[in-house]
Amino acid sequence: MDSFRLAQLFIKGHSSKLRLHIEAARTVLTYALAGVSGANFSPAVTLALYLSKRLGGPGLDASVAGMYALVQLVGGICCGFCFVNMFADSFRLGPGAGFSWVDACFCEAMYSCLFCFVVLNTTAARAYSSEGNEFYGMAIGAMALAASYAAGPVSGGLLNPAITVGVDFAGAGAGFGKSLVYAIFQLLGAGIAAFLFKMVRPMDFDEPESPRTRLISEIIGTFALVVVTVGLSALAKTSMAVVAIAGPESAFRSFWAAWRSGAHFNPAVTVAVLLSGHDADMTPKRAVHYIGSQLLSCVLAGWCFCLLYNGSSFVLGPGQGFSLTAAAVAEMFFTALLAFVVLGVAVSPKTKSSQLFGLAIGLCIVVGGSSAGNISGACLNPAVSIGIAASTAGWAATKTALRYCFFQLLGGSIAGGVVHLLHSEIITVNGHGETSKLIFGHA
């Protein structure tokens, strides 16, 4: 994996297909080696697992973590030397054009945190280790793909001290030592991920569950979804931003499946769940708390990517040649489709999937993004709309965001109503006067 990353950084232009190939390789290697070593591939992931163990939860012992980190660093250095000998060239670590070292280090810490957080929740969580899951590799690969697109223009998107050290050794002739700066922030992100893991899964650490845990889950997930996908991917102008958006959507939905917050990360989805009536825990009061947490998180995310990109942002509104009415209809329709799919594969007891719901939701994002992206931007989420408005801090952007929010919430309401009708039990009386239950499609 380290050699793949080194090649990615060496080839100029950071081709979209190349990024997809790299993360596909990560995914298949994760599946191939997870049963042997855990497929950490990164001292940052190893540190996160070690800290989780020290905090009283699942993870790695100090001796195992130390050996893992050592061989990972050796592997990175060997790949660096192989790369120099193969290509007769080297490159240096550093921020992208127009960005400072502060920007690059912050970006590495943030994305390392999110990546390690996904790994912890999909591989170390006791709910999954006892029951098993088949989606961990896809979730990890999807998060890595999103981080590659979003962080690449700022810092290179290394997210791995072993790769960082390998790059530094490969470019030692042009200066050595900058890997230590990157590695410190990557490991810092891993440490934060371990503490966040404890916050959202206290029962894995033999601590009682708190009602606040659900809200913390929504805050973390919504922040990550907004700042990782829409914020940095759109500002970086990546040609496959739709895939980058679908990546963490799939990953976050997957690793929160066993958690009781439901992983909404979207006020329109929360409204849909409330109106569908299929989640007994989703009361109007709780829905208000969820939406408040999501909106707070998206505002913070908007400010975050605005500061990271030195105050630059992008305009929310209809695409060239399209009216606001067309954009509103597109947002309403595809938000309704997204909420309908979420309810069908993750909420309804009649149709929900135990494994591949995250993939279904992620592919729904791809459909909406590719179909409505040129029309409205395909936010499909009031949190995303508000996050964009927060980054611009202008009244015009705020008005557009509020209009988007109205139609997105309307789409969520439509989805909730449709699911309530299609999945509800209808009491009928048969010809003999006996009461029976009829489920649409199932008698």
Short mmCIF file of C-alpha atoms in Angstrom, two decimals:
data_model
loop_
_atom_site.label_atom_id
_atom_site.label_comp_id
_atom_site.label_asym_id
_atom_site.label_seq_id
_atom_site.Cartn_x
_atom_site.Cartn_y
_atom_site.Cartn_z
CA MET A 1 0.00 0.00 0.00
CA ASP A 2 2.83 2.40 0.77
CA SER A 3 4.26 2.02 -2.73
CA PHE A 4 0.83 2.78 -4.21
CA ARG A 5 0.64 5.99 -2.20
CA LEU A 6 4.14 7.04 -3.17
CA ALA A 7 3.30 6.53 -6.84
CA GLN A 8 0.14 8.60 -6.41
CA LEU A 9 2.08 11.53 -5.00
CA PHE A 10 4.77 11.25 -7.65
CA ILE A 11 2.46 11.29 -10.68
CA LYS A 12 1.50 14.88 -11.39
CA GLY A 13 -2.10 15.87 -11.72
CA HIS A 14 -3.46 13.29 -9.26
CA SER A 15 -5.69 11.54 -11.79
CA SER A 16 -9.16 10.64 -10.55
CA LYS A 17 -8.89 7.10 -11.89
CA LEU A 18 -5.55 6.63 -10.15
CA ARG A 19 -7.04 7.60 -6.80
CA LEU A 20 -9.86 5.14 -7.32
CA HIS A 21 -7.38 2.38 -8.20
CA ILE A 22 -5.32 3.07 -5.09
CA GLU A 23 -8.26 2.88 -2.72
CA ALA A 24 -9.60 -0.21 -4.48
CA ALA A 25 -6.24 -1.83 -3.73
CA ARG A 26 -6.54 -0.74 -0.09
CA THR A 27 -9.99 -2.28 0.14
CA VAL A 28 -9.02 -5.68 -1.27
CA LEU A 29 -5.86 -5.84 0.87
CA THR A 30 -7.93 -5.01 3.94
CA TYR A 31 -10.22 -7.93 3.23
CA ALA A 32 -7.29 -10.22 2.41
CA LEU A 33 -5.19 -9.49 5.51
CA ALA A 34 -7.65 -8.41 8.21
CA GLY A 35 -7.96 -11.97 9.47
CA VAL A 36 -4.18 -12.33 9.69
CA SER A 37 -2.93 -9.10 11.27
CA GLY A 38 -5.90 -6.76 11.42
CA ALA A 39 -4.73 -4.94 8.28
CA ASN A 40 -3.70 -1.77 10.12
CA PHE A 41 -1.14 -0.64 7.51
CA SER A 42 -0.56 2.55 9.53
CA PRO A 43 1.11 3.50 12.84
CA ALA A 44 -1.74 5.99 13.31
CA VAL A 45 -4.34 3.21 13.23
CA THR A 46 -2.15 1.09 15.50
CA LEU A 47 -1.85 3.97 17.99
CA ALA A 48 -5.62 4.49 17.97
CA LEU A 49 -6.17 0.80 18.75
CA TYR A 50 -3.55 0.91 21.51
CA LEU A 51 -5.10 4.00 23.13
CA SER A 52 -8.53 2.40 22.93
CA LYS A 53 -7.15 -0.57 24.85
CA ARG A 54 -5.54 1.71 27.45
CA LEU A 55 -8.86 3.51 27.93
CA GLY A 56 -10.48 0.20 28.85
CA GLY A 57 -11.97 -0.78 25.52
CA PRO A 58 -11.10 -3.10 22.63
CA GLY A 59 -7.74 -2.68 20.92
CA LEU A 60 -4.09 -3.75 20.91
CA ASP A 61 -1.65 -4.40 23.75
CA ALA A 62 1.51 -2.29 23.96
CA SER A 63 3.84 -5.09 22.81
CA VAL A 64 1.74 -5.93 19.74
CA ALA A 65 1.21 -2.27 18.88
CA GLY A 66 4.94 -1.59 19.14
CA MET A 67 5.85 -4.44 16.80
CA TYR A 68 3.17 -3.42 14.33
CA ALA A 69 4.35 0.20 14.25
CA LEU A 70 7.96 -0.89 13.77
CA VAL A 71 7.30 -3.13 10.78
CA GLN A 72 4.98 -0.51 9.27
CA LEU A 73 7.72 2.12 9.42
CA VAL A 74 10.28 -0.30 8.00
CA GLY A 75 7.87 -1.09 5.17
CA GLY A 76 7.40 2.60 4.42
CA ILE A 77 11.15 3.23 4.31
CA CYS A 78 11.75 0.22 2.05
CA CYS A 79 9.06 1.42 -0.32
CA GLY A 80 10.69 4.85 -0.38
CA PHE A 81 14.02 3.43 -1.48
CA CYS A 82 12.36 1.13 -4.02
CA PHE A 83 10.51 4.09 -5.45
CA VAL A 84 13.68 6.15 -5.91
CA ASN A 85 15.43 3.25 -7.63
CA MET A 86 12.48 2.50 -9.91
CA PHE A 87 11.72 6.07 -11.03
CA ALA A 88 15.15 7.69 -10.56
CA ASP A 89 13.42 10.68 -8.99
CA SER A 90 12.06 11.87 -5.68
CA PHE A 91 9.71 14.46 -4.27
CA ARG A 92 9.38 16.46 -1.08
CA LEU A 93 6.72 16.68 1.56
CA GLY A 94 4.86 19.93 1.91
CA PRO A 95 1.60 21.79 1.51
CA GLY A 96 -0.04 22.26 -1.86
CA ALA A 97 0.10 25.47 -3.85
CA GLY A 98 -1.59 28.30 -1.99
CA PHE A 99 -1.60 26.51 1.37
CA SER A 100 0.61 26.88 4.43
CA TRP A 101 2.16 24.28 6.69
CA VAL A 102 -0.50 25.09 9.27
CA ASP A 103 -3.19 24.23 6.71
CA ALA A 104 -1.45 21.00 5.72
CA CYS A 105 -0.85 19.83 9.30
CA PHE A 106 -4.41 20.63 10.34
CA CYS A 107 -5.72 18.75 7.32
CA GLU A 108 -3.56 15.69 8.06
CA ALA A 109 -4.69 15.65 11.69
CA MET A 110 -8.38 16.00 10.83
CA TYR A 111 -8.45 13.35 8.13
CA SER A 112 -6.25 10.95 10.10
CA CYS A 113 -8.72 11.32 12.96
CA LEU A 114 -11.71 10.56 10.75
CA PHE A 115 -9.99 7.64 9.04
CA CYS A 116 -8.91 6.06 12.35
CA PHE A 117 -12.39 6.68 13.71
CA VAL A 118 -13.90 4.67 10.86
CA VAL A 119 -11.40 1.85 11.40
CA LEU A 120 -12.15 1.69 15.13
CA ASN A 121 -15.90 1.66 14.62
CA THR A 122 -15.91 -0.96 11.87
CA THR A 123 -13.28 -3.37 13.18
CA ALA A 124 -12.81 -2.87 16.94
CA ALA A 125 -16.35 -2.18 18.15
CA ARG A 126 -17.62 -5.10 20.20
CA ALA A 127 -21.00 -5.06 18.48
CA TYR A 128 -19.23 -6.03 15.27
CA SER A 129 -16.48 -8.22 16.67
CA SER A 130 -19.08 -10.48 18.31
CA GLU A 131 -21.51 -10.62 15.39
CA GLY A 132 -19.09 -10.04 12.53
CA ASN A 133 -19.59 -7.81 9.53
CA GLU A 134 -18.74 -7.85 5.86
CA PHE A 135 -18.71 -4.12 5.17
CA TYR A 136 -15.62 -3.03 7.12
CA GLY A 137 -13.32 -3.12 4.09
CA MET A 138 -15.70 -1.11 1.93
CA ALA A 139 -16.24 1.44 4.70
CA ILE A 140 -12.50 1.89 5.24
CA GLY A 141 -11.78 2.11 1.52
CA ALA A 142 -14.62 4.58 1.00
CA MET A 143 -13.34 6.85 3.75
CA ALA A 144 -9.80 6.68 2.38
CA LEU A 145 -11.07 7.57 -1.10
CA ALA A 146 -12.96 10.60 0.19
CA ALA A 147 -9.94 11.77 2.17
CA SER A 148 -7.71 11.33 -0.87
CA TYR A 149 -9.86 13.65 -2.97
CA ALA A 150 -10.51 16.22 -0.27
CA ALA A 151 -7.11 16.46 1.43
CA GLY A 152 -4.91 15.87 -1.60
CA PRO A 153 -4.73 19.50 -2.81
CA VAL A 154 -3.96 20.76 0.71
CA SER A 155 -1.45 18.31 2.15
CA GLY A 156 -1.20 15.35 -0.21
CA GLY A 157 -3.62 13.30 1.89
CA LEU A 158 -1.00 10.94 3.33
CA LEU A 159 -2.77 10.21 6.66
CA ASN A 160 -0.18 7.57 7.53
CA PRO A 161 3.17 8.07 9.34
CA ALA A 162 4.66 5.06 7.54
CA ILE A 163 3.93 6.62 4.16
CA THR A 164 5.14 10.00 5.42
CA VAL A 165 8.48 8.58 6.52
CA GLY A 166 8.80 6.65 3.26
CA VAL A 167 8.22 9.83 1.24
CA ASP A 168 10.76 11.67 3.37
CA PHE A 169 13.42 9.01 2.83
CA ALA A 170 12.69 8.97 -0.89
CA GLY A 171 13.33 12.71 -1.06
CA ALA A 172 16.20 12.80 1.43
CA GLY A 173 18.50 14.32 -1.16
CA ALA A 174 16.30 17.40 -1.32
CA GLY A 175 15.95 17.76 2.44
CA PHE A 176 14.96 15.44 5.27
CA GLY A 177 12.99 15.75 8.50
CA LYS A 178 9.64 17.19 7.48
CA SER A 179 8.03 13.79 7.94
CA LEU A 180 8.26 14.30 11.69
CA VAL A 181 5.97 17.33 11.47
CA TYR A 182 3.38 15.45 9.44
CA ALA A 183 3.67 12.33 11.61
CA ILE A 184 3.07 14.26 14.84
CA PHE A 185 -0.23 15.62 13.57
CA GLN A 186 -1.26 12.29 12.06
CA LEU A 187 -0.67 10.60 15.42
CA LEU A 188 -2.49 13.44 17.16
CA GLY A 189 -5.49 12.76 14.95
CA ALA A 190 -5.31 9.07 15.86
CA GLY A 191 -5.34 9.95 19.56
CA ILE A 192 -8.40 12.14 19.15
CA ALA A 193 -10.11 9.33 17.24
CA ALA A 194 -9.61 6.96 20.18
CA PHE A 195 -11.26 9.41 22.59
CA LEU A 196 -14.16 10.04 20.18
CA PHE A 197 -14.58 6.27 19.86
CA LYS A 198 -15.01 6.06 23.62
CA MET A 199 -17.52 8.91 23.58
CA VAL A 200 -19.82 7.29 21.02
CA ARG A 201 -19.47 3.71 22.31
CA PRO A 202 -19.24 3.97 26.13
CA MET A 203 -20.63 0.46 26.59
CA ASP A 204 -17.53 -0.94 24.87
CA PHE A 205 -15.58 0.61 27.75
CA ASP A 206 -17.91 -0.78 30.44
CA GLU A 207 -19.52 2.60 31.01
CA PRO A 208 -23.26 3.36 31.03
CA GLU A 209 -24.95 4.77 27.97
CA SER A 210 -25.95 8.43 28.16
CA PRO A 211 -28.77 10.13 26.21
CA ARG A 212 -26.14 12.62 25.07
CA THR A 213 -24.27 9.87 23.27
CA ARG A 214 -26.75 9.89 20.41
CA LEU A 215 -26.40 13.64 19.97
CA ILE A 216 -22.61 13.39 20.08
CA SER A 217 -22.82 10.75 17.36
CA GLU A 218 -24.93 13.03 15.19
CA ILE A 219 -22.58 15.97 15.76
CA ILE A 220 -19.47 14.00 14.80
CA GLY A 221 -21.08 12.32 11.80
CA THR A 222 -22.66 15.48 10.40
CA PHE A 223 -19.45 17.47 10.84
CA ALA A 224 -17.42 14.81 9.07
CA LEU A 225 -19.94 14.47 6.28
CA VAL A 226 -20.10 18.21 5.59
CA VAL A 227 -16.44 19.15 5.95
CA VAL A 228 -15.03 16.02 4.30
CA THR A 229 -17.34 15.70 1.35
CA VAL A 230 -19.05 18.86 0.25
CA GLY A 231 -16.66 21.40 1.72
CA LEU A 232 -13.22 20.23 0.72
CA SER A 233 -14.23 18.13 -2.28
CA ALA A 234 -16.16 20.97 -3.91
CA LEU A 235 -13.52 23.58 -3.13
CA ALA A 236 -10.81 21.30 -4.46
CA LYS A 237 -12.86 20.99 -7.68
CA THR A 238 -12.20 17.28 -7.96
CA SER A 239 -13.73 15.64 -11.00
CA MET A 240 -15.09 12.74 -9.00
CA ALA A 241 -16.51 14.68 -6.06
CA VAL A 242 -19.72 12.66 -6.30
CA VAL A 243 -17.80 9.49 -5.45
CA ALA A 244 -15.98 11.31 -2.66
CA ILE A 245 -19.31 12.36 -1.20
CA ALA A 246 -20.74 8.85 -1.42
CA GLY A 247 -17.65 7.36 0.25
CA PRO A 248 -18.00 8.70 3.77
CA GLU A 249 -21.79 8.57 3.49
CA SER A 250 -21.49 4.82 3.03
CA ALA A 251 -18.76 4.50 5.66
CA PHE A 252 -20.50 6.53 8.34
CA ARG A 253 -23.83 4.78 7.79
CA SER A 254 -22.08 1.43 8.08
CA PHE A 255 -20.10 1.93 11.25
CA TRP A 256 -23.02 3.55 13.08
CA ALA A 257 -25.48 0.82 12.13
CA ALA A 258 -25.31 -0.91 15.48
CA TRP A 259 -25.47 2.39 17.31
CA ARG A 260 -28.79 3.76 18.40
CA SER A 261 -28.52 7.25 16.98
CA GLY A 262 -29.49 5.79 13.61
CA ALA A 263 -26.75 7.75 11.81
CA HIS A 264 -29.10 10.30 10.26
CA PHE A 265 -26.61 13.17 9.75
CA ASN A 266 -29.35 14.85 7.75
CA PRO A 267 -32.38 16.81 9.07
CA ALA A 268 -34.44 15.62 6.09
CA VAL A 269 -33.75 12.00 7.05
CA THR A 270 -34.65 12.74 10.67
CA VAL A 271 -37.98 14.22 9.55
CA ALA A 272 -38.58 11.20 7.32
CA VAL A 273 -37.88 8.77 10.17
CA LEU A 274 -40.22 10.69 12.48
CA LEU A 275 -43.08 10.75 9.97
CA SER A 276 -42.64 7.12 8.93
CA GLY A 277 -43.44 5.94 12.45
CA HIS A 278 -41.02 3.00 12.19
CA ASP A 279 -38.65 4.14 14.94
CA ALA A 280 -40.40 4.08 18.30
CA ASP A 281 -37.54 6.02 19.89
CA MET A 282 -37.85 8.92 17.44
CA THR A 283 -40.25 11.27 19.24
CA PRO A 284 -40.84 14.88 18.13
CA LYS A 285 -38.70 16.09 21.04
CA ARG A 286 -35.82 13.80 20.09
CA ALA A 287 -36.15 14.82 16.44
CA VAL A 288 -35.74 18.47 17.46
CA HIS A 289 -32.61 17.56 19.44
CA TYR A 290 -31.21 15.63 16.48
CA ILE A 291 -31.84 18.47 14.04
CA GLY A 292 -30.35 21.02 16.44
CA SER A 293 -27.19 18.91 16.79
CA GLN A 294 -26.92 18.47 13.04
CA LEU A 295 -27.32 22.19 12.33
CA LEU A 296 -24.78 23.17 15.00
CA SER A 297 -22.30 20.70 13.54
CA CYS A 298 -22.79 21.85 9.95
CA VAL A 299 -22.18 25.51 10.88
CA LEU A 300 -18.91 24.53 12.57
CA ALA A 301 -17.96 22.48 9.52
CA GLY A 302 -18.70 25.40 7.21
CA TRP A 303 -16.45 27.70 9.19
CA CYS A 304 -13.78 25.01 9.31
CA PHE A 305 -13.38 24.47 5.57
CA CYS A 306 -13.72 28.21 4.95
CA LEU A 307 -10.77 28.93 7.25
CA LEU A 308 -8.79 26.06 5.77
CA TYR A 309 -9.24 27.48 2.28
CA ASN A 310 -8.24 30.99 3.41
CA GLY A 311 -11.76 32.38 3.36
CA SER A 312 -12.68 31.15 -0.11
CA SER A 313 -15.94 29.33 -0.64
CA PHE A 314 -18.43 28.53 -3.38
CA VAL A 315 -21.91 29.73 -4.23
CA LEU A 316 -24.97 27.65 -3.49
CA GLY A 317 -27.57 27.92 -6.21
CA PRO A 318 -28.85 26.57 -9.52
CA GLY A 319 -26.37 25.59 -12.19
CA GLN A 320 -25.79 27.55 -15.35
CA GLY A 321 -28.89 27.53 -17.53
CA PHE A 322 -31.22 26.32 -14.77
CA SER A 323 -33.74 28.27 -12.71
CA LEU A 324 -34.16 28.25 -8.95
CA THR A 325 -37.43 26.38 -9.45
CA ALA A 326 -35.64 23.62 -11.34
CA ALA A 327 -33.00 23.43 -8.60
CA ALA A 328 -35.66 23.27 -5.89
CA VAL A 329 -37.53 20.46 -7.63
CA ALA A 330 -34.29 18.51 -8.14
CA GLU A 331 -33.35 18.89 -4.46
CA MET A 332 -36.83 17.83 -3.33
CA PHE A 333 -36.98 14.78 -5.60
CA PHE A 334 -33.52 13.38 -4.90
CA THR A 335 -33.70 14.16 -1.17
CA ALA A 336 -36.98 12.23 -1.12
CA LEU A 337 -35.26 9.38 -2.96
CA LEU A 338 -32.36 9.40 -0.48
CA ALA A 339 -34.65 9.44 2.56
CA PHE A 340 -36.82 6.71 1.03
CA VAL A 341 -33.78 4.48 0.53
CA VAL A 342 -32.52 5.15 4.07
CA LEU A 343 -35.90 4.21 5.52
CA GLY A 344 -36.13 1.12 3.36
CA VAL A 345 -32.67 -0.34 3.95
CA ALA A 346 -31.84 0.89 7.46
CA VAL A 347 -35.06 1.64 9.38
CA SER A 348 -38.09 -0.38 8.28
CA PRO A 349 -38.18 -3.76 10.07
CA LYS A 350 -39.75 -5.28 6.94
CA THR A 351 -37.03 -4.42 4.45
CA LYS A 352 -33.89 -3.26 6.27
CA SER A 353 -30.56 -4.86 5.41
CA SER A 354 -28.16 -6.16 8.04
CA GLN A 355 -24.98 -5.60 6.02
CA LEU A 356 -25.14 -3.61 2.79
CA PHE A 357 -27.38 -0.69 3.75
CA GLY A 358 -24.40 1.68 3.74
CA LEU A 359 -23.53 0.69 0.18
CA ALA A 360 -27.13 1.21 -0.95
CA ILE A 361 -27.24 4.68 0.60
CA GLY A 362 -23.85 5.60 -0.85
CA LEU A 363 -24.95 4.56 -4.33
CA CYS A 364 -28.09 6.64 -3.88
CA ILE A 365 -25.81 9.65 -3.30
CA VAL A 366 -24.01 8.80 -6.54
CA VAL A 367 -27.33 8.71 -8.40
CA GLY A 368 -28.47 12.04 -6.95
CA GLY A 369 -25.11 13.72 -7.41
CA SER A 370 -24.63 12.65 -11.00
CA SER A 371 -28.23 13.45 -11.96
CA ALA A 372 -28.82 16.73 -10.12
CA GLY A 373 -25.28 18.00 -9.64
CA ASN A 374 -25.40 20.33 -12.65
CA ILE A 375 -28.92 21.48 -11.79
CA SER A 376 -28.73 22.33 -8.10
CA GLY A 377 -25.41 21.11 -6.74
CA ALA A 378 -27.12 18.02 -5.30
CA CYS A 379 -26.79 18.90 -1.62
CA LEU A 380 -29.71 16.61 -0.67
CA ASN A 381 -29.19 17.62 2.96
CA PRO A 382 -30.23 20.79 4.85
CA ALA A 383 -27.08 20.46 6.95
CA VAL A 384 -24.97 20.73 3.80
CA SER A 385 -26.95 23.76 2.59
CA ILE A 386 -26.57 25.54 5.93
CA GLY A 387 -22.88 24.62 6.09
CA ILE A 388 -22.26 26.24 2.70
CA ALA A 389 -24.19 29.34 3.78
CA ALA A 390 -22.16 29.53 7.00
CA SER A 391 -18.93 29.51 5.00
CA THR A 392 -20.03 32.53 2.95
CA ALA A 393 -21.75 34.49 5.75
CA GLY A 394 -23.86 36.45 3.27
CA TRP A 395 -27.59 37.13 3.31
CA ALA A 396 -28.02 36.11 -0.33
CA ALA A 397 -26.41 32.73 0.33
CA THR A 398 -28.48 32.32 3.49
CA LYS A 399 -31.74 32.96 1.61
CA THR A 400 -30.81 30.42 -1.04
CA ALA A 401 -29.84 27.90 1.63
CA LEU A 402 -33.16 28.37 3.43
CA ARG A 403 -35.03 27.79 0.18
CA TYR A 404 -33.00 24.65 -0.42
CA CYS A 405 -33.71 23.51 3.15
CA PHE A 406 -37.45 23.95 2.69
CA PHE A 407 -37.58 21.72 -0.37
CA GLN A 408 -35.16 19.19 1.10
CA LEU A 409 -37.30 18.90 4.23
CA LEU A 410 -40.35 18.64 2.01
CA GLY A 411 -38.66 15.77 0.19
CA GLY A 412 -37.92 14.05 3.50
CA SER A 413 -41.53 14.51 4.57
CA ILE A 414 -42.78 12.96 1.33
CA ALA A 415 -40.49 9.97 1.80
CA GLY A 416 -41.64 9.49 5.39
CA GLY A 417 -45.28 9.61 4.36
CA VAL A 418 -44.81 7.18 1.48
CA VAL A 419 -42.94 4.67 3.67
CA HIS A 420 -45.60 5.01 6.37
CA LEU A 421 -48.21 3.99 3.81
CA LEU A 422 -46.25 1.27 2.01
CA HIS A 423 -44.79 -0.41 5.09
CA SER A 424 -47.67 -0.07 7.54
CA GLU A 425 -49.92 -2.89 8.66
CA ILE A 426 -53.52 -2.52 7.52
CA ILE A 427 -56.27 -4.19 9.48
CA THR A 428 -58.89 -5.86 7.29
CA VAL A 429 -61.87 -8.08 7.93
CA ASN A 430 -62.16 -11.25 5.88
CA GLY A 431 -65.35 -12.82 4.61
CA HIS A 432 -65.79 -14.83 7.82
CA GLY A 433 -65.73 -11.74 10.01
CA GLU A 434 -62.23 -12.50 11.36
CA THR A 435 -59.63 -9.77 11.72
CA SER A 436 -56.36 -10.32 9.88
CA LYS A 437 -53.27 -8.24 9.07
CA LEU A 438 -52.26 -7.43 5.54
CA ILE A 439 -48.84 -6.07 4.69
CA PHE A 440 -48.48 -4.43 1.29
CA GLY A 441 -46.90 -7.15 -0.81
CA HIS A 442 -47.21 -9.76 1.96
CA ALA A 443 -50.47 -11.28 3.18
#
